Coordinates of C-alpha atoms in Angstrom, one line a residue:
M1 CA -11.5 33.3 -167.7
S2 CA -8.4 35.6 -166.1
E3 CA -5.0 33.4 -166.5
T4 CA -2.3 32.9 -164.2
V5 CA 0.7 33.4 -165.9
N6 CA 3.7 32.1 -163.4
T7 CA 6.8 33.7 -163.4
P8 CA 10.0 31.3 -162.1
P9 CA 11.9 32.9 -158.6
Q10 CA 14.1 35.0 -159.4
K11 CA 17.5 33.2 -157.4
V12 CA 19.4 35.9 -155.5
D13 CA 23.2 36.1 -155.3
A14 CA 24.1 36.0 -151.7
Q15 CA 27.8 37.3 -152.9
A16 CA 26.3 40.1 -155.0
P17 CA 26.7 42.3 -152.2
A18 CA 29.7 41.6 -150.6
A19 CA 30.6 42.3 -154.4
A20 CA 28.7 45.5 -154.7
A21 CA 30.3 46.9 -151.6
I22 CA 33.6 49.7 -151.9
P23 CA 36.4 48.1 -150.1
V24 CA 37.7 50.6 -147.5
V25 CA 41.4 51.2 -147.4
D26 CA 43.2 53.1 -144.6
P27 CA 44.9 55.6 -146.2
R28 CA 48.0 55.5 -144.6
L29 CA 48.2 52.2 -146.8
L30 CA 47.6 54.1 -149.8
V31 CA 50.4 57.0 -148.6
R32 CA 53.4 54.6 -148.7
E33 CA 52.0 52.1 -151.9
Q34 CA 52.4 55.5 -153.8
G35 CA 56.1 56.0 -152.6
F36 CA 57.4 58.7 -153.1
A37 CA 54.8 60.5 -154.3
G38 CA 52.5 59.5 -151.9
Y39 CA 54.6 60.5 -148.6
L40 CA 55.3 63.9 -150.0
G41 CA 51.2 64.0 -150.6
E42 CA 50.7 63.3 -147.0
F43 CA 53.5 65.7 -145.7
K44 CA 51.7 68.5 -147.5
R45 CA 48.4 67.1 -146.3
K46 CA 49.7 68.0 -142.8
I47 CA 51.3 71.6 -143.3
K48 CA 47.8 72.5 -144.2
G49 CA 46.3 70.8 -141.4
G50 CA 48.5 72.3 -139.0
E51 CA 50.5 69.3 -138.1
L52 CA 53.8 71.0 -138.1
G53 CA 54.7 68.3 -135.1
S54 CA 58.7 69.2 -134.5
I55 CA 59.8 70.6 -138.0
P56 CA 59.3 74.7 -136.6
V57 CA 62.0 74.0 -133.7
V58 CA 64.1 71.8 -135.9
T59 CA 64.4 74.5 -138.2
G60 CA 65.2 76.9 -136.0
L61 CA 67.8 75.3 -134.4
I62 CA 69.6 74.7 -137.9
V63 CA 68.9 78.5 -138.5
I64 CA 70.2 79.6 -134.9
W65 CA 73.2 76.8 -135.6
T66 CA 74.1 78.6 -138.8
I67 CA 73.6 82.0 -137.8
F68 CA 76.1 82.1 -135.1
E69 CA 78.6 79.9 -137.2
I70 CA 78.8 82.7 -139.5
T71 CA 79.1 85.5 -136.9
T72 CA 81.3 83.9 -135.1
G73 CA 83.2 80.4 -136.4
R74 CA 83.6 78.9 -133.9
F75 CA 80.4 77.8 -132.7
L76 CA 80.3 73.9 -134.2
D77 CA 83.3 73.8 -132.6
P78 CA 83.1 70.3 -130.2
S79 CA 84.4 72.2 -127.1
N80 CA 81.1 74.6 -127.5
L81 CA 78.9 71.8 -128.5
S82 CA 80.2 69.8 -125.2
N83 CA 79.6 72.9 -123.4
I84 CA 76.0 73.2 -124.5
A85 CA 75.2 70.0 -123.5
Q86 CA 76.6 70.1 -120.0
Y87 CA 74.0 73.5 -119.9
I88 CA 71.1 72.1 -120.5
V89 CA 70.7 69.4 -118.7
G90 CA 69.5 70.8 -115.2
P91 CA 67.0 73.2 -117.5
G92 CA 66.2 70.3 -119.2
L93 CA 65.5 67.7 -116.7
I94 CA 62.8 70.9 -114.7
A95 CA 62.1 71.3 -118.6
T96 CA 60.4 67.6 -118.9
G97 CA 58.3 67.6 -115.9
I98 CA 56.8 70.7 -117.0
V99 CA 55.9 68.8 -120.0
F100 CA 54.0 66.6 -118.4
V101 CA 51.2 69.5 -116.8
L102 CA 51.0 70.7 -119.8
L103 CA 49.8 67.9 -121.5
L104 CA 47.0 68.3 -119.0
G105 CA 46.9 71.9 -120.0
E106 CA 47.6 73.3 -116.2
I107 CA 50.8 75.0 -115.5
D108 CA 53.1 74.6 -112.9
L109 CA 54.9 77.5 -111.3
S110 CA 56.9 75.7 -107.8
V111 CA 59.4 74.0 -110.3
G112 CA 62.3 76.6 -109.7
S113 CA 61.2 76.9 -105.6
V114 CA 61.2 72.9 -105.3
A115 CA 64.7 73.0 -107.4
G116 CA 66.2 75.1 -105.3
L117 CA 64.6 73.9 -101.6
T118 CA 65.9 69.9 -102.8
A119 CA 69.5 71.1 -103.6
A120 CA 69.5 72.8 -100.4
V121 CA 68.0 69.7 -98.4
S122 CA 70.4 67.4 -99.8
S123 CA 73.3 69.3 -99.2
V124 CA 72.3 70.0 -95.4
L125 CA 72.1 66.7 -95.0
A126 CA 75.5 65.8 -96.4
I127 CA 77.5 68.9 -95.3
K128 CA 75.7 69.8 -92.1
Q129 CA 74.2 66.6 -91.0
D130 CA 77.6 64.9 -92.2
V131 CA 74.2 62.0 -93.5
N132 CA 75.6 60.0 -96.4
E133 CA 75.3 61.8 -99.2
G134 CA 73.7 58.9 -101.3
L135 CA 70.6 58.9 -98.7
A136 CA 71.1 62.5 -98.8
V137 CA 70.1 62.9 -102.6
I138 CA 67.2 60.3 -101.9
V139 CA 65.5 62.4 -98.9
G140 CA 65.4 65.2 -100.9
L141 CA 64.1 63.7 -104.4
A142 CA 60.9 62.1 -102.5
A143 CA 60.7 65.6 -100.8
A144 CA 60.4 67.2 -104.4
A145 CA 57.6 64.2 -105.4
A146 CA 56.1 64.6 -102.1
I147 CA 55.4 68.3 -103.1
G148 CA 54.7 67.4 -106.3
A149 CA 52.2 65.2 -104.7
L150 CA 50.4 67.7 -102.3
H151 CA 50.0 70.6 -105.0
G152 CA 48.1 67.8 -106.9
F153 CA 46.1 66.8 -104.2
F154 CA 44.9 70.7 -103.9
F155 CA 44.1 70.3 -107.1
A156 CA 42.9 67.8 -108.1
K157 CA 40.8 66.2 -104.6
I158 CA 40.5 70.2 -103.4
G159 CA 39.5 72.1 -106.7
V160 CA 42.2 74.9 -105.7
P161 CA 43.2 75.9 -109.2
A162 CA 46.5 75.2 -110.8
F163 CA 48.4 78.5 -110.8
V164 CA 47.5 79.0 -107.2
V165 CA 48.6 76.4 -105.9
T166 CA 51.4 76.3 -107.5
L167 CA 52.4 80.4 -107.0
A168 CA 51.8 79.2 -103.1
G169 CA 54.2 76.8 -103.7
F170 CA 56.4 78.8 -105.0
L171 CA 56.2 81.2 -102.3
G172 CA 56.3 78.6 -99.6
W173 CA 59.6 77.0 -100.8
S174 CA 61.8 79.7 -101.4
G175 CA 60.8 80.5 -97.9
L176 CA 61.3 77.2 -96.4
Q177 CA 64.4 76.6 -98.9
L178 CA 66.5 80.0 -97.2
Y179 CA 65.1 78.3 -94.4
V180 CA 66.7 75.0 -94.5
L181 CA 69.7 77.0 -95.9
G182 CA 70.1 78.8 -92.3
N183 CA 72.4 81.1 -92.1
T184 CA 75.1 80.7 -94.6
L185 CA 73.0 80.8 -97.6
S186 CA 75.6 78.7 -99.6
L187 CA 77.2 75.2 -99.4
N188 CA 79.8 74.0 -101.3
N189 CA 79.3 71.0 -102.8
L190 CA 81.3 68.4 -101.2
S191 CA 84.6 67.2 -103.7
D192 CA 84.5 64.6 -105.5
G193 CA 80.7 63.7 -104.1
I194 CA 77.8 62.7 -105.6
I195 CA 76.2 66.1 -106.3
Y196 CA 79.7 67.4 -107.2
N197 CA 80.1 64.3 -110.0
L198 CA 76.5 65.0 -111.8
N199 CA 77.3 67.7 -114.2
N200 CA 81.2 67.0 -114.0
Y201 CA 81.7 63.2 -114.7
Y202 CA 82.6 62.1 -118.1
F203 CA 83.0 59.2 -119.4
S204 CA 86.4 59.6 -121.5
D205 CA 86.3 56.1 -122.6
V206 CA 85.9 56.7 -126.3
A207 CA 84.1 52.9 -126.3
A208 CA 81.3 54.7 -124.2
A209 CA 80.1 57.2 -126.6
Y210 CA 80.0 55.2 -129.1
G211 CA 78.5 52.4 -127.5
L212 CA 75.6 53.9 -125.9
A213 CA 75.4 55.0 -129.4
T214 CA 75.3 51.5 -131.1
V215 CA 72.5 50.6 -128.1
A216 CA 70.2 53.6 -128.9
V217 CA 70.8 52.8 -132.5
L218 CA 70.1 48.8 -132.0
A219 CA 67.0 49.6 -129.2
Y220 CA 65.6 52.2 -132.3
G221 CA 65.3 49.6 -135.0
Y222 CA 64.0 47.1 -132.9
S223 CA 61.4 49.2 -131.5
Q224 CA 60.2 50.1 -135.2
W225 CA 60.7 46.2 -135.9
S226 CA 58.6 44.7 -133.9
Q227 CA 55.8 47.4 -134.0
R228 CA 55.5 46.4 -137.9
L229 CA 55.2 42.8 -137.0
R230 CA 52.9 43.0 -134.2
R231 CA 50.8 46.4 -136.9
K232 CA 51.4 43.1 -139.8
A233 CA 50.3 40.8 -137.4
A234 CA 46.8 42.7 -136.8
D235 CA 45.9 43.1 -140.7
L236 CA 46.8 47.0 -139.8
P237 CA 49.0 49.7 -141.5
H238 CA 52.2 48.8 -140.9
R239 CA 55.2 50.7 -142.6
P240 CA 57.2 49.2 -145.3
V241 CA 61.4 47.9 -144.6
S242 CA 62.7 50.6 -147.1
E243 CA 61.0 53.0 -144.5
L244 CA 62.1 51.2 -141.4
A245 CA 66.1 51.0 -143.2
L246 CA 65.8 54.8 -143.8
R247 CA 64.1 55.4 -140.0
T248 CA 67.7 53.7 -138.5
G249 CA 69.6 55.6 -140.4
V250 CA 68.9 58.4 -140.0
V251 CA 68.6 58.0 -135.8
A252 CA 72.2 56.5 -136.7
V253 CA 73.6 59.2 -138.0
L254 CA 73.1 61.7 -136.0
A255 CA 73.8 59.2 -133.3
Y256 CA 77.1 58.6 -134.2
V257 CA 77.4 62.4 -135.4
V258 CA 76.9 63.2 -131.5
A259 CA 78.8 60.5 -130.4
F260 CA 81.9 61.9 -132.4
V261 CA 81.7 65.0 -131.5
L262 CA 81.7 64.2 -128.0
N263 CA 84.8 62.2 -127.7
Q264 CA 86.3 65.8 -129.6
E265 CA 86.6 66.4 -126.3
D266 CA 86.3 64.8 -122.2
G267 CA 84.1 62.1 -123.7
L268 CA 80.3 61.4 -122.9
P269 CA 78.7 63.8 -120.0
L270 CA 77.4 62.1 -117.3
G271 CA 74.4 64.9 -117.4
L272 CA 73.9 64.4 -120.8
T273 CA 73.7 60.7 -120.1
V274 CA 70.8 60.5 -117.3
F275 CA 68.4 63.5 -119.4
V276 CA 68.4 61.7 -122.4
A277 CA 67.4 58.4 -120.7
V278 CA 65.0 60.6 -118.5
V279 CA 63.3 62.2 -122.3
V280 CA 63.1 58.2 -123.7
L281 CA 61.9 56.9 -120.5
A282 CA 59.0 59.6 -120.3
S283 CA 58.3 59.5 -124.2
F284 CA 57.8 55.6 -123.7
V285 CA 55.6 56.2 -120.9
L286 CA 53.6 58.0 -122.9
R287 CA 53.2 56.8 -126.0
R288 CA 53.3 53.1 -125.1
T289 CA 51.2 52.8 -121.7
N290 CA 48.0 52.8 -121.0
Y291 CA 49.0 55.6 -118.3
G292 CA 50.2 57.5 -121.1
R293 CA 47.1 57.7 -123.2
Q294 CA 44.9 58.8 -120.2
V295 CA 47.3 61.7 -119.7
F296 CA 46.4 62.4 -123.2
A297 CA 43.5 61.5 -123.0
V298 CA 42.5 63.8 -119.6
G299 CA 44.8 66.8 -121.4
G300 CA 42.2 66.2 -124.5
G301 CA 38.8 66.5 -121.8
V302 CA 38.6 66.2 -118.4
E303 CA 34.5 65.0 -118.6
A304 CA 35.0 63.0 -121.5
A305 CA 37.8 60.8 -119.7
R306 CA 35.8 60.5 -116.6
R307 CA 32.9 58.9 -118.8
A308 CA 35.5 56.7 -120.1
G309 CA 36.1 55.4 -116.6
I310 CA 39.6 57.2 -116.3
N311 CA 40.5 57.9 -112.9
V312 CA 41.2 62.0 -113.4
V313 CA 42.1 63.1 -109.6
W314 CA 45.0 60.4 -110.0
I315 CA 45.9 61.1 -113.1
R316 CA 46.5 64.2 -111.8
I317 CA 47.8 64.1 -108.6
S318 CA 50.4 61.8 -110.3
V319 CA 52.0 64.3 -112.8
F320 CA 52.7 66.8 -110.5
T321 CA 54.7 64.2 -108.3
I322 CA 56.6 63.8 -112.0
S323 CA 57.0 66.8 -112.4
G324 CA 58.5 67.5 -108.9
F325 CA 60.5 64.7 -109.0
L326 CA 62.0 66.3 -111.7
G327 CA 62.1 69.5 -111.2
G328 CA 64.3 68.4 -107.7
L329 CA 66.3 66.5 -110.3
G330 CA 67.4 69.8 -112.4
G331 CA 68.2 70.8 -108.9
L332 CA 70.3 68.8 -108.1
F333 CA 72.0 69.1 -111.7
I334 CA 71.8 73.3 -111.8
A335 CA 73.5 72.9 -108.2
S336 CA 76.0 70.8 -110.2
Q337 CA 77.3 72.5 -112.1
S338 CA 77.4 75.9 -110.6
G339 CA 79.5 74.0 -107.9
V340 CA 76.9 75.1 -104.8
A341 CA 73.7 75.3 -103.3
D342 CA 72.8 78.8 -102.0
S343 CA 69.5 80.6 -102.1
N344 CA 69.6 81.9 -105.7
L345 CA 69.6 78.3 -107.1
G346 CA 66.0 77.9 -109.0
G347 CA 65.6 81.6 -108.8
G348 CA 66.0 84.3 -111.6
D349 CA 64.8 82.3 -114.6
T350 CA 64.5 79.3 -114.2
L351 CA 60.9 78.5 -114.2
M352 CA 60.2 80.7 -116.8
L353 CA 63.3 78.6 -119.3
A354 CA 61.6 75.6 -118.1
I355 CA 58.7 76.6 -119.7
A356 CA 59.9 78.6 -122.7
A357 CA 61.5 75.5 -123.3
A358 CA 58.9 72.7 -123.3
V359 CA 56.9 75.4 -125.2
I360 CA 59.4 76.1 -127.9
G361 CA 60.2 72.7 -128.6
G362 CA 55.8 72.0 -129.7
T363 CA 54.5 71.6 -126.4
S364 CA 50.8 72.6 -126.0
L365 CA 49.6 75.7 -124.0
F366 CA 46.3 74.3 -124.1
G367 CA 46.5 70.8 -123.4
G368 CA 46.9 67.3 -125.1
R369 CA 49.5 67.5 -127.7
G370 CA 53.6 67.3 -126.7
T371 CA 56.1 64.8 -126.0
P372 CA 59.5 64.9 -123.8
W373 CA 60.9 65.6 -126.8
S374 CA 60.4 68.9 -126.7
A375 CA 61.7 69.6 -123.8
L376 CA 65.4 68.4 -125.4
L377 CA 64.5 70.6 -128.5
G378 CA 63.4 73.6 -126.4
I379 CA 66.2 73.9 -123.7
L380 CA 68.3 73.3 -126.4
V381 CA 67.1 76.3 -129.3
I382 CA 67.6 78.8 -125.4
Q383 CA 70.7 78.0 -124.8
S384 CA 72.1 77.7 -128.2
I385 CA 70.9 81.2 -128.4
M386 CA 72.8 82.2 -125.3
T387 CA 75.7 80.8 -125.9
G388 CA 75.9 82.1 -129.0
L389 CA 74.7 85.8 -128.1
Y390 CA 77.4 85.4 -124.8
M391 CA 80.2 84.7 -127.9
S392 CA 79.0 87.1 -130.5
G393 CA 79.8 89.6 -127.8
S394 CA 76.5 90.6 -126.7
S395 CA 75.9 89.0 -123.5
S396 CA 74.2 91.3 -121.9
K397 CA 71.4 89.7 -120.3
A398 CA 68.8 92.3 -121.4
V399 CA 69.3 91.2 -125.2
Q400 CA 69.0 87.6 -124.0
S401 CA 65.8 87.9 -122.3
M402 CA 64.1 89.7 -125.5
I403 CA 65.7 87.1 -128.2
T404 CA 64.2 84.3 -125.8
G405 CA 60.9 86.0 -125.4
A406 CA 59.8 86.8 -129.1
V407 CA 61.1 83.3 -129.7
L408 CA 58.9 82.1 -127.4
L409 CA 55.9 84.4 -128.4
A410 CA 56.5 82.7 -131.9
A411 CA 56.0 79.2 -130.1
V412 CA 52.8 80.2 -128.7
V413 CA 51.4 81.7 -131.6
L414 CA 52.7 78.8 -134.1
D415 CA 50.5 77.2 -131.5
S416 CA 47.8 79.2 -131.8
V417 CA 47.6 79.0 -135.5
S418 CA 48.2 74.9 -136.1
R419 CA 45.1 74.5 -133.7
R420 CA 43.2 76.7 -136.1
S421 CA 44.6 74.6 -139.1
Q422 CA 43.9 71.8 -137.4
K423 CA 39.8 72.8 -136.3
A424 CA 39.2 74.0 -140.0
A425 CA 40.8 70.5 -141.1
G426 CA 38.7 68.4 -138.8
R427 CA 41.3 66.9 -137.2
A428 CA 42.2 68.9 -133.2

């Protein structure tokens, strides 16, 4: 006869799986907990992974300024730096619009012609037709935005490649610019008018530059602090207070040094103020709004963006509209700088320098990576090279073009190598 052995039921601990599970910790938290060593390790990882950011262009800018200061002895004089700040505004605004287009992985070859046409329309209306200059400027900028939207429509809705559409625009709007100017081919800016003052007005009171620097530092510090509070409330990785203080301190040093240098001459230029404001606004739109995230998404992959419910047609049309508008605004500043709206405005190297500035500053030609700050850094590099060569006695156009071309090629090669490194690291 068999004997049955009763074994007591095993007690299952409901907490055992949870205790055995390995908690997942965000690597960014580990980096910040490790202090300086953690940040250094993260920096090395990013370099190996091809995430260079603005490091190359900032390093290049420091090298360029150092070389020209040694060779000329006066490159870093406040008067020269103030002049550079003036010259970068017009092309820089055009380059900012180019950044938006490059983020889609496309190109806009029409911005130079749009810049010239905008200046021509505004000047003809104000001078020949006696239209209020403010209204004339608004009409010119509206025309530039409409032209950009038209390019976007043909590209996004009809399916014509952006290269072809904007190349046709480059030719067509150049012809219309000549037609609008008529037989004169050149119109001087109205004395002390709106266009004249765009690049010639200064806030001479020292409080203006220092006040703007203070506002910029406070705004940056507030944005960093509020972001930290939001991420902490959502139980997400957030920067420690010490890091926020360091970042804000660096921005404060840069802002007040710029203000000090500008105040050694005529004061804060209106043109530079507008340029930086446009860059800050564009950066906010791209980084902090749904629209900006959609632009990056379309640039990263059109089909994936479409499947995610993004209106790709609208994004493309709007981006070319922004490019057209900023191209026209840049044209007005170039007209202010030169003193005339003529048939040559927007021609020559205007287009190439704008594209080169965006790429040299760090915007990828392959789409999906870049920032409006690329336009500022890139045009600063180009203008520094031109000014430094001029001061060194090498003002030859051939030399300037060759050096700028070499810098552009280096930027594109660096971008390509960076993308390959990211793919190898699995971060593309």
